[in-house]
């Protein structure tokens, strides 16, 4: 069979040269499909990993420790499910070599007044008290400071995003007020000063979040040392894929109070919907690619089979089995698939290369539409996704090979003599 | 070697039943050079197709080397064709994208012989049919006579039990046709290969060692001749 197969390869390849233009056009259609598929996938995966990176670096880390059920309820900002003794936990995490940063996230109103601000105003905001020393072990907010300076413990001050600062007309040194509620639900009023302005690639953090020193938040919110969460930075190659097991082991070893370690996936369940959307979109593209392959290849192969009917009759009279003739035509079609895949990978690599290097700038789109819930920068970069390239290739070749069976089978239903009589 | 006993074959053409063969009986011996002659529509092609296992028998029986064909499954018939039967067609039916050499070698490739043997046998045979130096030419670069020689070589290469040639000279001019017949005759003589060929050309019939005339699906005459 091996020897025979070799000969079939030779013949199938030669058959591709009979109508070069037809072969090339069909392969080109496949190439375009494959390149669109791979580059769309590149940008979509880039989009997702951008979101992952932004979440990991600016909002949640790649794992966290919270009170049980805190995470599901976190958007209610009730301060009733807390990590009561973060100090002890931070100590054991430190011993275990796991970078950790405590944060207390709460809601309040940010109030600004005319002069120095251009006008009076009050906006509901999410506030995060953070430990100015520990925070940069996990997050990259500190690096994002572009004006003023980073927070200092014990000082009644905030840092906020460039976008928000521009909206409010805030500048470094300006006084702001915050109204919120304490842990026990009493109204509280804080007077703070803008210490710095950051510019992060995470629009949510830039627009909807204000940061202040953790001890200041602790004092005014009467937290008695408790925090809402401790964020961790566990080793990982791709953002959002860290294994939370080390953190869980630490928690188990110390028998820490009522707390749980959450993985990145635990914390981003709401995004799975988007991931599914992405997957759905990719599958739709794959489906379209399949249609191109099926229609293109079956049409081309149908023509090939029909015009070679007499030759098929001759091969059958020579003693070729039907399966061998099917194999011959499938190999020929798969050859078109291979050509299409080569072209598609070449074309797709060019597109992907451009997407990876230059990205897609949609800042104009961004300034008009507020994607508050989604976290991405205004330039979206593609990523190299070799898995997709390989699977698109395999898929194209397989689909082409399988599709060829149908027109071939049609001819093989005829008798040998009918095939031979064909003119 | 080949026994044909009261073979019948009908075709349905629209509503009409055509009796292509109405009960043909004959015995073909090893080494014969047999011509099936007869006017158009007399059933020559039909008979060759039945012997060649590419069409189904409607009545009677054909056996090759004692094996009765009617009992065989389609796949077994393919194997019989693969190993025992060589075809030569009126319109050559070479594969245009393969060289003369490859058009012949394909048969041995199917039999999975060692590469050296394939090369050896194919080259020898191509020389024998007078195609020395043209092994690498594609059919489009060969004359009709040369193409039919390739086809003859293709039929012979597996050293079949029988070579079936349906009007092998009909697409050739008379000189070329005669040369082809001489070649076939020589191979028949030198190698003892059995040939059965159909024709309605009297010149071709002259070469036959045995002439079997068909008319309207029946054998009209069957005579041995000395040439
Ligand atoms: N597939 C078919 N369908 C219907 N009728 C057929 C078919 N094949 C052959 N016939 C009929 O069977 C009869 C014998 O045909 P066959 O081809 O065997 O004749 P032939 O002697 O080879 O003729 P020719 O010299 O024209 O090639 C003819 O009447 C022909 O019309
Ligand atoms: Mg005929």
PDB file of N, CA and C in Angstrom, chain B residues 176-207:
ATOM      1  N   UNK B 176      -0.090   2.953 -40.050  1.00  0.00           N
ATOM      2  CA  UNK B 176       0.215   2.886 -38.626  1.00  0.00           C
ATOM      3  C   UNK B 176      -0.518   1.720 -37.985  1.00  0.00           C
ATOM      4  N   UNK B 177      -1.760   1.533 -38.416  1.00  0.00           N
ATOM      5  CA  UNK B 177      -2.563   0.440 -37.873  1.00  0.00           C
ATOM      6  C   UNK B 177      -1.918  -0.898 -38.180  1.00  0.00           C
ATOM      7  N   UNK B 178      -1.430  -1.020 -39.392  1.00  0.00           N
ATOM      8  CA  UNK B 178      -0.811  -2.274 -39.787  1.00  0.00           C
ATOM      9  C   UNK B 178       0.464  -2.517 -38.980  1.00  0.00           C
ATOM     10  N   UNK B 179       1.228  -1.457 -38.765  1.00  0.00           N
ATOM     11  CA  UNK B 179       2.445  -1.589 -37.964  1.00  0.00           C
ATOM     12  C   UNK B 179       2.108  -2.045 -36.551  1.00  0.00           C
ATOM     13  N   UNK B 180       1.014  -1.499 -36.028  1.00  0.00           N
ATOM     14  CA  UNK B 180       0.617  -1.871 -34.675  1.00  0.00           C
ATOM     15  C   UNK B 180       0.235  -3.345 -34.620  1.00  0.00           C
ATOM     16  N   UNK B 181      -0.487  -3.779 -35.661  1.00  0.00           N
ATOM     17  CA  UNK B 181      -0.889  -5.180 -35.707  1.00  0.00           C
ATOM     18  C   UNK B 181       0.306  -6.102 -35.802  1.00  0.00           C
ATOM     19  N   UNK B 182       1.268  -5.681 -36.599  1.00  0.00           N
ATOM     20  CA  UNK B 182       2.485  -6.488 -36.719  1.00  0.00           C
ATOM     21  C   UNK B 182       3.165  -6.603 -35.370  1.00  0.00           C
ATOM     22  N   UNK B 183       3.179  -5.487 -34.657  1.00  0.00           N
ATOM     23  CA  UNK B 183       3.788  -5.493 -33.322  1.00  0.00           C
ATOM     24  C   UNK B 183       3.060  -6.481 -32.408  1.00  0.00           C
ATOM     25  N   UNK B 184       1.715  -6.391 -32.411  1.00  0.00           N
ATOM     26  CA  UNK B 184       0.936  -7.268 -31.554  1.00  0.00           C
ATOM     27  C   UNK B 184       1.161  -8.725 -31.929  1.00  0.00           C
ATOM     28  N   UNK B 185       1.211  -8.922 -33.209  1.00  0.00           N
ATOM     29  CA  UNK B 185       1.412 -10.284 -33.714  1.00  0.00           C
ATOM     30  C   UNK B 185       2.772 -10.830 -33.272  1.00  0.00           C
ATOM     31  N   UNK B 186       3.779  -9.949 -33.353  1.00  0.00           N
ATOM     32  CA  UNK B 186       5.120 -10.373 -32.966  1.00  0.00           C
ATOM     33  C   UNK B 186       5.167 -10.738 -31.484  1.00  0.00           C
ATOM     34  N   UNK B 187       4.518  -9.885 -30.691  1.00  0.00           N
ATOM     35  CA  UNK B 187       4.510 -10.158 -29.251  1.00  0.00           C
ATOM     36  C   UNK B 187       3.758 -11.453 -28.970  1.00  0.00           C
ATOM     37  N   UNK B 188       2.669 -11.647 -29.706  1.00  0.00           N
ATOM     38  CA  UNK B 188       1.896 -12.885 -29.582  1.00  0.00           C
ATOM     39  C   UNK B 188       2.781 -14.087 -29.885  1.00  0.00           C
ATOM     40  N   UNK B 189       3.606 -13.920 -30.889  1.00  0.00           N
ATOM     41  CA  UNK B 189       4.495 -14.997 -31.295  1.00  0.00           C
ATOM     42  C   UNK B 189       5.629 -15.193 -30.302  1.00  0.00           C
ATOM     43  N   UNK B 190       6.289 -14.072 -29.948  1.00  0.00           N
ATOM     44  CA  UNK B 190       7.465 -14.159 -29.077  1.00  0.00           C
ATOM     45  C   UNK B 190       7.109 -14.530 -27.644  1.00  0.00           C
ATOM     46  N   UNK B 191       6.053 -13.953 -27.153  1.00  0.00           N
ATOM     47  CA  UNK B 191       5.746 -14.127 -25.733  1.00  0.00           C
ATOM     48  C   UNK B 191       4.607 -15.102 -25.487  1.00  0.00           C
ATOM     49  N   UNK B 192       3.912 -15.414 -26.518  1.00  0.00           N
ATOM     50  CA  UNK B 192       2.782 -16.316 -26.352  1.00  0.00           C
ATOM     51  C   UNK B 192       1.583 -15.666 -25.689  1.00  0.00           C
ATOM     52  N   UNK B 193       1.537 -14.328 -25.717  1.00  0.00           N
ATOM     53  CA  UNK B 193       0.408 -13.623 -25.114  1.00  0.00           C
ATOM     54  C   UNK B 193      -0.862 -13.840 -25.935  1.00  0.00           C
ATOM     55  N   UNK B 194      -1.961 -14.057 -25.256  1.00  0.00           N
ATOM     56  CA  UNK B 194      -3.249 -14.217 -25.927  1.00  0.00           C
ATOM     57  C   UNK B 194      -3.836 -12.852 -26.253  1.00  0.00           C
ATOM     58  N   UNK B 195      -4.228 -12.662 -27.489  1.00  0.00           N
ATOM     59  CA  UNK B 195      -4.858 -11.398 -27.896  1.00  0.00           C
ATOM     60  C   UNK B 195      -6.260 -11.662 -28.407  1.00  0.00           C
ATOM     61  N   UNK B 196      -7.183 -10.846 -27.981  1.00  0.00           N
ATOM     62  CA  UNK B 196      -8.510 -10.843 -28.605  1.00  0.00           C
ATOM     63  C   UNK B 196      -8.786  -9.408 -29.009  1.00  0.00           C
ATOM     64  N   UNK B 197      -9.009  -9.166 -30.295  1.00  0.00           N
ATOM     65  CA  UNK B 197      -9.277  -7.796 -30.720  1.00  0.00           C
ATOM     66  C   UNK B 197     -10.454  -7.751 -31.662  1.00  0.00           C
ATOM     67  N   UNK B 198     -11.178  -6.671 -31.556  1.00  0.00           N
ATOM     68  CA  UNK B 198     -12.341  -6.516 -32.420  1.00  0.00           C
ATOM     69  C   UNK B 198     -11.990  -5.564 -33.544  1.00  0.00           C
ATOM     70  N   UNK B 199     -12.677  -5.725 -34.635  1.00  0.00           N
ATOM     71  CA  UNK B 199     -12.433  -4.824 -35.767  1.00  0.00           C
ATOM     72  C   UNK B 199     -13.525  -5.001 -36.805  1.00  0.00           C
ATOM     73  N   UNK B 200     -13.674  -3.999 -37.665  1.00  0.00           N
ATOM     74  CA  UNK B 200     -14.438  -4.270 -38.880  1.00  0.00           C
ATOM     75  C   UNK B 200     -13.620  -3.924 -40.113  1.00  0.00           C
ATOM     76  N   UNK B 201     -12.326  -3.923 -39.894  1.00  0.00           N
ATOM     77  CA  UNK B 201     -11.408  -3.607 -40.984  1.00  0.00           C
ATOM     78  C   UNK B 201     -10.837  -4.912 -41.558  1.00  0.00           C
ATOM     79  N   UNK B 202     -11.095  -5.212 -42.834  1.00  0.00           N
ATOM     80  CA  UNK B 202     -10.643  -6.478 -43.428  1.00  0.00           C
ATOM     81  C   UNK B 202      -9.126  -6.658 -43.343  1.00  0.00           C
ATOM     82  N   UNK B 203      -8.388  -5.540 -43.456  1.00  0.00           N
ATOM     83  CA  UNK B 203      -6.936  -5.647 -43.380  1.00  0.00           C
ATOM     84  C   UNK B 203      -6.529  -6.209 -42.018  1.00  0.00           C
ATOM     85  N   UNK B 204      -7.223  -5.734 -40.991  1.00  0.00           N
ATOM     86  CA  UNK B 204      -6.898  -6.184 -39.640  1.00  0.00           C
ATOM     87  C   UNK B 204      -7.235  -7.665 -39.480  1.00  0.00           C
ATOM     88  N   UNK B 205      -8.375  -8.046 -40.064  1.00  0.00           N
ATOM     89  CA  UNK B 205      -8.798  -9.444 -39.957  1.00  0.00           C
ATOM     90  C   UNK B 205      -7.768 -10.375 -40.569  1.00  0.00           C
ATOM     91  N   UNK B 206      -7.058  -9.863 -41.596  1.00  0.00           N
ATOM     92  CA  UNK B 206      -6.053 -10.685 -42.264  1.00  0.00           C
ATOM     93  C   UNK B 206      -4.969 -11.162 -41.324  1.00  0.00           C
ATOM     94  N   UNK B 207      -4.734 -10.395 -40.274  1.00  0.00           N
ATOM     95  CA  UNK B 207      -3.671 -10.767 -39.352  1.00  0.00           C
ATOM     96  C   UNK B 207      -4.118 -11.811 -38.334  1.00  0.00           C
TER      97      UNK B 207
END
